[in-house]
JSON list of C-alpha atoms in Angstrom, two decimals:
[
{"chain": "A", "resi": 156, "resn": "MET", "atom": "CA", "xyz": [-52.64, 173.67, -16.80]},
{"chain": "A", "resi": 157, "resn": "THR", "atom": "CA", "xyz": [-49.98, 171.79, -14.90]},
{"chain": "A", "resi": 158, "resn": "THR", "atom": "CA", "xyz": [-51.23, 168.57, -13.39]},
{"chain": "A", "resi": 159, "resn": "PHE", "atom": "CA", "xyz": [-49.85, 166.52, -10.53]},
{"chain": "A", "resi": 160, "resn": "SER", "atom": "CA", "xyz": [-48.69, 163.90, -13.04]},
{"chain": "A", "resi": 161, "resn": "ASP", "atom": "CA", "xyz": [-46.60, 166.48, -14.91]},
{"chain": "A", "resi": 162, "resn": "ILE", "atom": "CA", "xyz": [-45.05, 167.70, -11.65]},
{"chain": "A", "resi": 163, "resn": "PHE", "atom": "CA", "xyz": [-44.24, 164.15, -10.61]},
{"chain": "A", "resi": 164, "resn": "LYS", "atom": "CA", "xyz": [-42.64, 163.29, -13.96]},
{"chain": "A", "resi": 165, "resn": "ARG", "atom": "CA", "xyz": [-40.57, 166.50, -13.98]},
{"chain": "A", "resi": 166, "resn": "SER", "atom": "CA", "xyz": [-39.37, 166.03, -10.40]},
{"chain": "A", "resi": 167, "resn": "PHE", "atom": "CA", "xyz": [-38.54, 162.38, -11.08]},
{"chain": "A", "resi": 168, "resn": "LEU", "atom": "CA", "xyz": [-36.48, 163.18, -14.18]},
{"chain": "A", "resi": 169, "resn": "GLU", "atom": "CA", "xyz": [-34.73, 166.08, -12.47]},
{"chain": "A", "resi": 170, "resn": "GLY", "atom": "CA", "xyz": [-33.92, 163.95, -9.45]},
{"chain": "A", "resi": 171, "resn": "PHE", "atom": "CA", "xyz": [-32.43, 161.20, -11.62]},
{"chain": "A", "resi": 172, "resn": "SER", "atom": "CA", "xyz": [-30.91, 163.28, -14.37]},
{"chain": "A", "resi": 173, "resn": "GLY", "atom": "CA", "xyz": [-27.55, 161.68, -13.64]},
{"chain": "A", "resi": 174, "resn": "THR", "atom": "CA", "xyz": [-24.11, 163.15, -13.27]},
{"chain": "A", "resi": 175, "resn": "PRO", "atom": "CA", "xyz": [-22.42, 164.84, -16.22]},
{"chain": "A", "resi": 176, "resn": "LEU", "atom": "CA", "xyz": [-19.49, 162.94, -17.66]},
{"chain": "A", "resi": 177, "resn": "THR", "atom": "CA", "xyz": [-16.32, 164.59, -18.86]},
{"chain": "A", "resi": 178, "resn": "THR", "atom": "CA", "xyz": [-13.80, 163.14, -21.25]},
{"chain": "A", "resi": 179, "resn": "GLU", "atom": "CA", "xyz": [-11.21, 163.15, -18.49]},
{"chain": "A", "resi": 180, "resn": "SER", "atom": "CA", "xyz": [-13.39, 161.17, -16.06]},
{"chain": "A", "resi": 181, "resn": "ILE", "atom": "CA", "xyz": [-14.30, 158.64, -18.75]},
{"chain": "A", "resi": 182, "resn": "LEU", "atom": "CA", "xyz": [-10.64, 158.10, -19.65]},
{"chain": "A", "resi": 183, "resn": "VAL", "atom": "CA", "xyz": [-9.68, 157.68, -15.99]},
{"chain": "A", "resi": 184, "resn": "VAL", "atom": "CA", "xyz": [-12.39, 155.07, -15.37]},
{"chain": "A", "resi": 185, "resn": "LEU", "atom": "CA", "xyz": [-11.62, 153.13, -18.54]},
{"chain": "A", "resi": 186, "resn": "GLY", "atom": "CA", "xyz": [-7.87, 153.35, -17.86]},
{"chain": "A", "resi": 187, "resn": "ILE", "atom": "CA", "xyz": [-8.21, 151.89, -14.36]},
{"chain": "A", "resi": 188, "resn": "THR", "atom": "CA", "xyz": [-10.58, 149.23, -15.68]},
{"chain": "A", "resi": 189, "resn": "THR", "atom": "CA", "xyz": [-8.06, 148.31, -18.39]},
{"chain": "A", "resi": 190, "resn": "LEU", "atom": "CA", "xyz": [-5.26, 147.89, -15.85]},
{"chain": "A", "resi": 191, "resn": "LEU", "atom": "CA", "xyz": [-7.41, 145.66, -13.66]},
{"chain": "A", "resi": 192, "resn": "ALA", "atom": "CA", "xyz": [-8.62, 143.70, -16.69]},
{"chain": "A", "resi": 193, "resn": "PHE", "atom": "CA", "xyz": [-5.00, 143.06, -17.76]},
{"chain": "A", "resi": 194, "resn": "TYR", "atom": "CA", "xyz": [-4.31, 141.96, -14.20]},
{"chain": "A", "resi": 195, "resn": "ILE", "atom": "CA", "xyz": [-7.17, 139.43, -14.41]},
{"chain": "A", "resi": 196, "resn": "PHE", "atom": "CA", "xyz": [-5.77, 138.32, -17.79]},
{"chain": "A", "resi": 197, "resn": "GLY", "atom": "CA", "xyz": [-2.40, 137.58, -16.18]},
{"chain": "A", "resi": 198, "resn": "VAL", "atom": "CA", "xyz": [-3.87, 135.79, -13.17]},
{"chain": "A", "resi": 199, "resn": "TYR", "atom": "CA", "xyz": [-6.04, 133.59, -15.39]},
{"chain": "A", "resi": 200, "resn": "ARG", "atom": "CA", "xyz": [-3.06, 132.72, -17.56]},
{"chain": "A", "resi": 201, "resn": "TYR", "atom": "CA", "xyz": [-0.97, 131.81, -14.50]},
{"chain": "A", "resi": 202, "resn": "VAL", "atom": "CA", "xyz": [-3.67, 129.79, -12.76]},
{"chain": "A", "resi": 203, "resn": "THR", "atom": "CA", "xyz": [-4.53, 127.73, -15.86]},
{"chain": "A", "resi": 204, "resn": "ARG", "atom": "CA", "xyz": [-0.92, 127.00, -16.84]},
{"chain": "A", "resi": 205, "resn": "LYS", "atom": "CA", "xyz": [-1.37, 123.29, -16.05]},
{"chain": "A", "resi": 206, "resn": "THR", "atom": "CA", "xyz": [-4.83, 122.87, -17.54]},
{"chain": "A", "resi": 207, "resn": "PHE", "atom": "CA", "xyz": [-6.60, 123.66, -20.78]},
{"chain": "A", "resi": 208, "resn": "TYR", "atom": "CA", "xyz": [-5.99, 127.32, -21.57]},
{"chain": "A", "resi": 209, "resn": "SER", "atom": "CA", "xyz": [-8.21, 129.29, -23.94]},
{"chain": "A", "resi": 210, "resn": "LYS", "atom": "CA", "xyz": [-6.65, 132.56, -25.06]},
{"chain": "A", "resi": 211, "resn": "ASN", "atom": "CA", "xyz": [-9.89, 133.69, -26.67]},
{"chain": "A", "resi": 212, "resn": "PHE", "atom": "CA", "xyz": [-11.73, 133.28, -23.37]},
{"chain": "A", "resi": 213, "resn": "ASN", "atom": "CA", "xyz": [-8.99, 135.20, -21.57]},
{"chain": "A", "resi": 214, "resn": "ILE", "atom": "CA", "xyz": [-9.21, 138.06, -24.08]},
{"chain": "A", "resi": 215, "resn": "SER", "atom": "CA", "xyz": [-12.98, 138.11, -23.63]},
{"chain": "A", "resi": 216, "resn": "LEU", "atom": "CA", "xyz": [-12.46, 138.72, -19.89]},
{"chain": "A", "resi": 217, "resn": "VAL", "atom": "CA", "xyz": [-10.60, 141.96, -20.66]},
{"chain": "A", "resi": 218, "resn": "ALA", "atom": "CA", "xyz": [-13.21, 143.09, -23.17]},
{"chain": "A", "resi": 219, "resn": "MET", "atom": "CA", "xyz": [-16.06, 142.24, -20.79]},
{"chain": "A", "resi": 220, "resn": "SER", "atom": "CA", "xyz": [-14.63, 144.43, -18.02]},
{"chain": "A", "resi": 221, "resn": "LEU", "atom": "CA", "xyz": [-14.29, 147.40, -20.36]},
{"chain": "A", "resi": 222, "resn": "ILE", "atom": "CA", "xyz": [-17.72, 146.97, -21.90]},
{"chain": "A", "resi": 223, "resn": "THR", "atom": "CA", "xyz": [-19.36, 146.63, -18.49]},
{"chain": "A", "resi": 224, "resn": "ALA", "atom": "CA", "xyz": [-17.61, 149.76, -17.21]},
{"chain": "A", "resi": 225, "resn": "ALA", "atom": "CA", "xyz": [-18.80, 151.71, -20.27]},
{"chain": "A", "resi": 226, "resn": "VAL", "atom": "CA", "xyz": [-22.36, 150.50, -19.73]},
{"chain": "A", "resi": 227, "resn": "ILE", "atom": "CA", "xyz": [-22.32, 151.57, -16.05]},
{"chain": "A", "resi": 228, "resn": "LEU", "atom": "CA", "xyz": [-20.95, 154.99, -17.01]},
{"chain": "A", "resi": 229, "resn": "THR", "atom": "CA", "xyz": [-23.74, 155.42, -19.54]},
{"chain": "A", "resi": 230, "resn": "ILE", "atom": "CA", "xyz": [-26.40, 154.37, -17.06]},
{"chain": "A", "resi": 231, "resn": "GLN", "atom": "CA", "xyz": [-25.14, 156.91, -14.52]},
{"chain": "A", "resi": 232, "resn": "SER", "atom": "CA", "xyz": [-25.30, 159.75, -17.01]},
{"chain": "A", "resi": 233, "resn": "ASN", "atom": "CA", "xyz": [-28.98, 159.50, -17.93]},
{"chain": "A", "resi": 234, "resn": "ILE", "atom": "CA", "xyz": [-31.94, 157.66, -16.39]},
{"chain": "A", "resi": 235, "resn": "ILE", "atom": "CA", "xyz": [-33.76, 157.41, -19.71]},
{"chain": "A", "resi": 236, "resn": "ILE", "atom": "CA", "xyz": [-30.79, 155.73, -21.40]},
{"chain": "A", "resi": 237, "resn": "SER", "atom": "CA", "xyz": [-30.41, 153.35, -18.45]},
{"chain": "A", "resi": 238, "resn": "LEU", "atom": "CA", "xyz": [-34.01, 152.19, -18.74]},
{"chain": "A", "resi": 239, "resn": "GLY", "atom": "CA", "xyz": [-33.62, 151.61, -22.46]},
{"chain": "A", "resi": 240, "resn": "MET", "atom": "CA", "xyz": [-30.35, 149.77, -21.95]},
{"chain": "A", "resi": 241, "resn": "VAL", "atom": "CA", "xyz": [-31.90, 147.48, -19.34]},
{"chain": "A", "resi": 242, "resn": "GLY", "atom": "CA", "xyz": [-34.60, 146.55, -21.83]},
{"chain": "A", "resi": 243, "resn": "ALA", "atom": "CA", "xyz": [-32.07, 145.98, -24.60]},
{"chain": "A", "resi": 244, "resn": "LEU", "atom": "CA", "xyz": [-29.74, 143.83, -22.49]},
{"chain": "A", "resi": 245, "resn": "SER", "atom": "CA", "xyz": [-32.61, 141.73, -21.14]},
{"chain": "A", "resi": 246, "resn": "ILE", "atom": "CA", "xyz": [-33.00, 140.03, -24.53]},
{"chain": "A", "resi": 247, "resn": "VAL", "atom": "CA", "xyz": [-29.39, 138.85, -24.60]},
{"chain": "A", "resi": 248, "resn": "ARG", "atom": "CA", "xyz": [-28.93, 135.12, -24.06]},
{"chain": "A", "resi": 249, "resn": "PHE", "atom": "CA", "xyz": [-25.59, 133.39, -23.49]},
{"chain": "A", "resi": 250, "resn": "ARG", "atom": "CA", "xyz": [-25.54, 129.74, -24.54]},
{"chain": "A", "resi": 251, "resn": "THR", "atom": "CA", "xyz": [-21.81, 128.98, -24.29]},
{"chain": "A", "resi": 252, "resn": "ALA", "atom": "CA", "xyz": [-21.27, 126.18, -21.77]},
{"chain": "A", "resi": 253, "resn": "ILE", "atom": "CA", "xyz": [-18.76, 126.83, -18.99]},
{"chain": "A", "resi": 254, "resn": "LYS", "atom": "CA", "xyz": [-16.72, 123.63, -18.61]},
{"chain": "A", "resi": 255, "resn": "ASP", "atom": "CA", "xyz": [-14.50, 124.66, -15.71]},
{"chain": "A", "resi": 256, "resn": "PRO", "atom": "CA", "xyz": [-15.97, 126.25, -12.54]},
{"chain": "A", "resi": 257, "resn": "MET", "atom": "CA", "xyz": [-12.89, 128.48, -12.30]},
{"chain": "A", "resi": 258, "resn": "ASP", "atom": "CA", "xyz": [-13.80, 129.99, -15.67]},
{"chain": "A", "resi": 259, "resn": "LEU", "atom": "CA", "xyz": [-17.12, 131.05, -14.15]},
{"chain": "A", "resi": 260, "resn": "VAL", "atom": "CA", "xyz": [-15.25, 132.68, -11.25]},
{"chain": "A", "resi": 261, "resn": "PHE", "atom": "CA", "xyz": [-13.07, 134.73, -13.61]},
{"chain": "A", "resi": 262, "resn": "LEU", "atom": "CA", "xyz": [-16.07, 135.63, -15.75]},
{"chain": "A", "resi": 263, "resn": "PHE", "atom": "CA", "xyz": [-17.96, 136.97, -12.74]},
{"chain": "A", "resi": 264, "resn": "TRP", "atom": "CA", "xyz": [-14.80, 138.69, -11.47]},
{"chain": "A", "resi": 265, "resn": "SER", "atom": "CA", "xyz": [-14.43, 140.59, -14.76]},
{"chain": "A", "resi": 266, "resn": "LEU", "atom": "CA", "xyz": [-18.07, 141.67, -14.69]},
{"chain": "A", "resi": 267, "resn": "VAL", "atom": "CA", "xyz": [-17.86, 142.88, -11.09]},
{"chain": "A", "resi": 268, "resn": "VAL", "atom": "CA", "xyz": [-14.65, 144.83, -11.74]},
{"chain": "A", "resi": 269, "resn": "GLY", "atom": "CA", "xyz": [-16.33, 146.57, -14.69]},
{"chain": "A", "resi": 270, "resn": "ILE", "atom": "CA", "xyz": [-19.40, 147.42, -12.60]},
{"chain": "A", "resi": 271, "resn": "ILE", "atom": "CA", "xyz": [-17.39, 148.72, -9.63]},
{"chain": "A", "resi": 272, "resn": "CYS", "atom": "CA", "xyz": [-15.01, 150.80, -11.75]},
{"chain": "A", "resi": 273, "resn": "GLY", "atom": "CA", "xyz": [-17.90, 152.21, -13.79]},
{"chain": "A", "resi": 274, "resn": "ALA", "atom": "CA", "xyz": [-19.60, 153.23, -10.55]},
{"chain": "A", "resi": 275, "resn": "GLY", "atom": "CA", "xyz": [-16.50, 155.24, -9.59]},
{"chain": "A", "resi": 276, "resn": "MET", "atom": "CA", "xyz": [-15.28, 153.02, -6.74]},
{"chain": "A", "resi": 277, "resn": "ALA", "atom": "CA", "xyz": [-12.03, 151.74, -8.22]},
{"chain": "A", "resi": 278, "resn": "GLN", "atom": "CA", "xyz": [-10.42, 151.28, -4.80]},
{"chain": "A", "resi": 279, "resn": "ILE", "atom": "CA", "xyz": [-12.95, 148.54, -4.02]},
{"chain": "A", "resi": 280, "resn": "ALA", "atom": "CA", "xyz": [-12.12, 146.82, -7.33]},
{"chain": "A", "resi": 281, "resn": "VAL", "atom": "CA", "xyz": [-8.39, 146.94, -6.52]},
{"chain": "A", "resi": 282, "resn": "LEU", "atom": "CA", "xyz": [-8.92, 145.47, -3.04]},
{"chain": "A", "resi": 283, "resn": "LEU", "atom": "CA", "xyz": [-11.29, 142.85, -4.40]},
{"chain": "A", "resi": 284, "resn": "SER", "atom": "CA", "xyz": [-8.80, 141.78, -7.07]},
{"chain": "A", "resi": 285, "resn": "ALA", "atom": "CA", "xyz": [-5.99, 141.50, -4.54]},
{"chain": "A", "resi": 286, "resn": "ILE", "atom": "CA", "xyz": [-8.07, 139.44, -2.08]},
{"chain": "A", "resi": 287, "resn": "VAL", "atom": "CA", "xyz": [-9.44, 137.13, -4.79]},
{"chain": "A", "resi": 288, "resn": "THR", "atom": "CA", "xyz": [-5.93, 136.50, -6.13]},
{"chain": "A", "resi": 289, "resn": "ILE", "atom": "CA", "xyz": [-4.57, 135.68, -2.67]},
{"chain": "A", "resi": 290, "resn": "CYS", "atom": "CA", "xyz": [-7.46, 133.31, -1.97]},
{"chain": "A", "resi": 291, "resn": "ILE", "atom": "CA", "xyz": [-7.05, 131.49, -5.31]},
{"chain": "A", "resi": 292, "resn": "LEU", "atom": "CA", "xyz": [-3.29, 131.04, -4.88]},
{"chain": "A", "resi": 293, "resn": "ILE", "atom": "CA", "xyz": [-3.53, 129.88, -1.25]},
{"chain": "A", "resi": 294, "resn": "LEU", "atom": "CA", "xyz": [-6.33, 127.41, -1.96]},
{"chain": "A", "resi": 295, "resn": "GLN", "atom": "CA", "xyz": [-4.42, 125.97, -4.92]},
{"chain": "A", "resi": 296, "resn": "LEU", "atom": "CA", "xyz": [-1.44, 125.28, -2.67]},
{"chain": "A", "resi": 297, "resn": "LEU", "atom": "CA", "xyz": [-3.51, 123.28, -0.19]},
{"chain": "A", "resi": 298, "resn": "PRO", "atom": "CA", "xyz": [-2.81, 119.54, -0.51]},
{"chain": "A", "resi": 299, "resn": "VAL", "atom": "CA", "xyz": [-5.57, 117.31, -1.77]},
{"chain": "A", "resi": 300, "resn": "SER", "atom": "CA", "xyz": [-6.07, 113.59, -1.71]},
{"chain": "A", "resi": 301, "resn": "LYS", "atom": "CA", "xyz": [-4.02, 111.71, -4.27]},
{"chain": "A", "resi": 302, "resn": "ALA", "atom": "CA", "xyz": [-6.04, 110.64, -7.29]},
{"chain": "A", "resi": 303, "resn": "PRO", "atom": "CA", "xyz": [-6.54, 106.87, -7.60]},
{"chain": "A", "resi": 304, "resn": "LEU", "atom": "CA", "xyz": [-4.64, 104.89, -10.23]},
{"chain": "A", "resi": 305, "resn": "ILE", "atom": "CA", "xyz": [-6.26, 103.00, -13.07]},
{"chain": "A", "resi": 306, "resn": "LEU", "atom": "CA", "xyz": [-5.07, 99.43, -13.55]},
{"chain": "A", "resi": 307, "resn": "VAL", "atom": "CA", "xyz": [-5.66, 97.84, -16.96]},
{"chain": "A", "resi": 308, "resn": "VAL", "atom": "CA", "xyz": [-5.17, 94.09, -17.19]},
{"chain": "A", "resi": 309, "resn": "ASN", "atom": "CA", "xyz": [-5.41, 91.74, -20.15]},
{"chain": "A", "resi": 310, "resn": "ALA", "atom": "CA", "xyz": [-5.06, 87.96, -19.93]},
{"chain": "A", "resi": 311, "resn": "THR", "atom": "CA", "xyz": [-5.56, 84.98, -22.23]},
{"chain": "A", "resi": 312, "resn": "ASN", "atom": "CA", "xyz": [-6.83, 82.87, -19.35]},
{"chain": "A", "resi": 313, "resn": "PRO", "atom": "CA", "xyz": [-10.32, 83.88, -18.09]},
{"chain": "A", "resi": 314, "resn": "GLN", "atom": "CA", "xyz": [-9.77, 81.81, -14.92]},
{"chain": "A", "resi": 315, "resn": "LEU", "atom": "CA", "xyz": [-7.14, 84.31, -13.70]},
{"chain": "A", "resi": 316, "resn": "PHE", "atom": "CA", "xyz": [-9.74, 86.65, -12.20]},
{"chain": "A", "resi": 317, "resn": "ALA", "atom": "CA", "xyz": [-9.58, 85.09, -8.72]},
{"chain": "A", "resi": 318, "resn": "GLU", "atom": "CA", "xyz": [-5.77, 85.23, -8.64]},
{"chain": "A", "resi": 319, "resn": "ILE", "atom": "CA", "xyz": [-5.73, 88.85, -9.86]},
{"chain": "A", "resi": 320, "resn": "GLU", "atom": "CA", "xyz": [-8.26, 89.82, -7.21]},
{"chain": "A", "resi": 321, "resn": "GLN", "atom": "CA", "xyz": [-6.09, 88.18, -4.55]},
{"chain": "A", "resi": 322, "resn": "CYS", "atom": "CA", "xyz": [-3.13, 90.30, -5.70]},
{"chain": "A", "resi": 323, "resn": "LEU", "atom": "CA", "xyz": [-5.26, 93.43, -5.47]},
{"chain": "A", "resi": 324, "resn": "LYS", "atom": "CA", "xyz": [-6.28, 92.61, -1.90]},
{"chain": "A", "resi": 325, "resn": "GLN", "atom": "CA", "xyz": [-2.64, 92.08, -0.96]},
{"chain": "A", "resi": 326, "resn": "TYR", "atom": "CA", "xyz": [-1.01, 95.15, -2.52]},
{"chain": "A", "resi": 327, "resn": "THR", "atom": "CA", "xyz": [-3.74, 97.81, -2.52]},
{"chain": "A", "resi": 328, "resn": "ALA", "atom": "CA", "xyz": [-5.44, 99.76, 0.23]},
{"chain": "A", "resi": 329, "resn": "HIS", "atom": "CA", "xyz": [-8.62, 99.96, -1.82]},
{"chain": "A", "resi": 330, "resn": "TYR", "atom": "CA", "xyz": [-9.74, 98.78, -5.22]},
{"chain": "A", "resi": 331, "resn": "GLN", "atom": "CA", "xyz": [-12.92, 98.97, -7.26]},
{"chain": "A", "resi": 332, "resn": "ILE", "atom": "CA", "xyz": [-13.54, 97.11, -10.50]},
{"chain": "A", "resi": 333, "resn": "LYS", "atom": "CA", "xyz": [-14.79, 99.57, -13.11]},
{"chain": "A", "resi": 334, "resn": "SER", "atom": "CA", "xyz": [-14.99, 97.23, -16.08]},
{"chain": "A", "resi": 335, "resn": "ARG", "atom": "CA", "xyz": [-14.77, 93.46, -16.50]},
{"chain": "A", "resi": 336, "resn": "SER", "atom": "CA", "xyz": [-14.98, 91.78, -19.88]},
{"chain": "A", "resi": 337, "resn": "ILE", "atom": "CA", "xyz": [-14.66, 87.99, -20.18]},
{"chain": "A", "resi": 338, "resn": "THR", "atom": "CA", "xyz": [-14.77, 85.86, -23.30]},
{"chain": "A", "resi": 339, "resn": "ALA", "atom": "CA", "xyz": [-13.94, 82.23, -23.89]},
{"chain": "A", "resi": 340, "resn": "THR", "atom": "CA", "xyz": [-10.26, 83.06, -24.34]},
{"chain": "A", "resi": 341, "resn": "THR", "atom": "CA", "xyz": [-9.63, 86.53, -22.89]},
{"chain": "A", "resi": 342, "resn": "LEU", "atom": "CA", "xyz": [-10.06, 88.53, -19.72]},
{"chain": "A", "resi": 343, "resn": "ASP", "atom": "CA", "xyz": [-10.00, 92.36, -19.67]},
{"chain": "A", "resi": 344, "resn": "LEU", "atom": "CA", "xyz": [-10.16, 94.31, -16.43]},
{"chain": "A", "resi": 345, "resn": "VAL", "atom": "CA", "xyz": [-10.18, 98.02, -15.61]},
{"chain": "A", "resi": 346, "resn": "VAL", "atom": "CA", "xyz": [-9.71, 98.61, -11.87]},
{"chain": "A", "resi": 347, "resn": "GLU", "atom": "CA", "xyz": [-9.49, 101.81, -9.83]},
{"chain": "A", "resi": 348, "resn": "ILE", "atom": "CA", "xyz": [-6.90, 101.30, -7.08]},
{"chain": "A", "resi": 349, "resn": "ARG", "atom": "CA", "xyz": [-5.15, 103.13, -4.27]},
{"chain": "A", "resi": 350, "resn": "THR", "atom": "CA", "xyz": [-1.72, 101.77, -3.46]},
{"chain": "A", "resi": 351, "resn": "LYS", "atom": "CA", "xyz": [1.79, 102.80, -2.51]},
{"chain": "A", "resi": 352, "resn": "GLU", "atom": "CA", "xyz": [3.33, 99.60, -3.90]},
{"chain": "A", "resi": 353, "resn": "GLU", "atom": "CA", "xyz": [2.75, 100.08, -7.62]},
{"chain": "A", "resi": 354, "resn": "GLN", "atom": "CA", "xyz": [5.86, 98.23, -8.77]},
{"chain": "A", "resi": 355, "resn": "LYS", "atom": "CA", "xyz": [5.36, 95.29, -6.40]},
{"chain": "A", "resi": 356, "resn": "LEU", "atom": "CA", "xyz": [1.78, 94.95, -7.63]},
{"chain": "A", "resi": 357, "resn": "LEU", "atom": "CA", "xyz": [2.87, 94.92, -11.28]},
{"chain": "A", "resi": 358, "resn": "ASP", "atom": "CA", "xyz": [5.67, 92.44, -10.60]},
{"chain": "A", "resi": 359, "resn": "ARG", "atom": "CA", "xyz": [3.29, 90.10, -8.80]},
{"chain": "A", "resi": 360, "resn": "LEU", "atom": "CA", "xyz": [0.68, 90.33, -11.56]},
{"chain": "A", "resi": 361, "resn": "MET", "atom": "CA", "xyz": [3.25, 89.47, -14.23]},
{"chain": "A", "resi": 362, "resn": "LEU", "atom": "CA", "xyz": [3.91, 86.17, -12.45]},
{"chain": "A", "resi": 363, "resn": "CYS", "atom": "CA", "xyz": [0.36, 85.05, -13.23]},
{"chain": "A", "resi": 364, "resn": "GLN", "atom": "CA", "xyz": [0.29, 82.43, -15.97]},
{"chain": "A", "resi": 365, "resn": "GLY", "atom": "CA", "xyz": [-1.58, 83.67, -19.03]},
{"chain": "A", "resi": 366, "resn": "LEU", "atom": "CA", "xyz": [-1.33, 87.39, -18.23]},
{"chain": "A", "resi": 367, "resn": "THR", "atom": "CA", "xyz": [-0.63, 89.37, -21.40]},
{"chain": "A", "resi": 368, "resn": "TYR", "atom": "CA", "xyz": [-0.01, 92.79, -19.90]},
{"chain": "A", "resi": 369, "resn": "ALA", "atom": "CA", "xyz": [-0.76, 94.95, -16.86]},
{"chain": "A", "resi": 370, "resn": "SER", "atom": "CA", "xyz": [-0.67, 98.75, -17.09]},
{"chain": "A", "resi": 371, "resn": "LEU", "atom": "CA", "xyz": [-1.04, 101.45, -14.43]},
{"chain": "A", "resi": 372, "resn": "LEU", "atom": "CA", "xyz": [-2.43, 104.81, -15.51]},
{"chain": "A", "resi": 373, "resn": "ASP", "atom": "CA", "xyz": [-2.27, 108.06, -13.55]},
{"chain": "A", "resi": 374, "resn": "HIS", "atom": "CA", "xyz": [-4.64, 110.97, -14.11]},
{"chain": "A", "resi": 375, "resn": "ASP", "atom": "CA", "xyz": [-5.21, 114.54, -12.97]},
{"chain": "A", "resi": 376, "resn": "GLY", "atom": "CA", "xyz": [-8.99, 114.37, -12.84]},
{"chain": "A", "resi": 377, "resn": "GLU", "atom": "CA", "xyz": [-11.32, 115.00, -9.93]},
{"chain": "A", "resi": 378, "resn": "VAL", "atom": "CA", "xyz": [-10.71, 113.12, -6.71]},
{"chain": "A", "resi": 379, "resn": "THR", "atom": "CA", "xyz": [-13.55, 111.24, -5.02]},
{"chain": "A", "resi": 380, "resn": "PHE", "atom": "CA", "xyz": [-13.25, 111.22, -1.23]}
]
């Protein structure tokens, strides 16, 4: 005897039986995904040309797009497989730390491209990739505040601190002492400064009696506004 539960289960499975996949459709989806993944590979390589570049991470972006597209294709084909795959993927844990926020952007971009292409909406993935690339390139061209310089001073006369501070007030727009180490015979200073008269500042510091050396360091780190 057929019960209501049996009818409900049969109608549910028939309604979500999925769409049949052909070899041609699978190859088309994976081919488009591959092209977009290679595009992401090239954009990541270009954007990170001045910073630390990890080729292994870049290769993983391509693989992640393809794997995600294959997973979405499989989920569409059968509701039973999709439920099992959700359970299997829920136990996966990623513990690799993302050091650069831009790496997280490219990681999410690769995942989204794989999902969209696997769902059969490749035109959205193409438009998304184009818009994301334009936004990244335009925002990178925008000028940012110049990073402060790091002044390192060493002197054999600990009493020079007041004179050095007077020089900083005269030749810098802003300065902040990051480290000060004084002994009976030495003085070591690390100062963060903003100035447009680097050479004049160094020349004036070298006139101080007992100054061993003064060094200005530039860096490409984050800028504090």
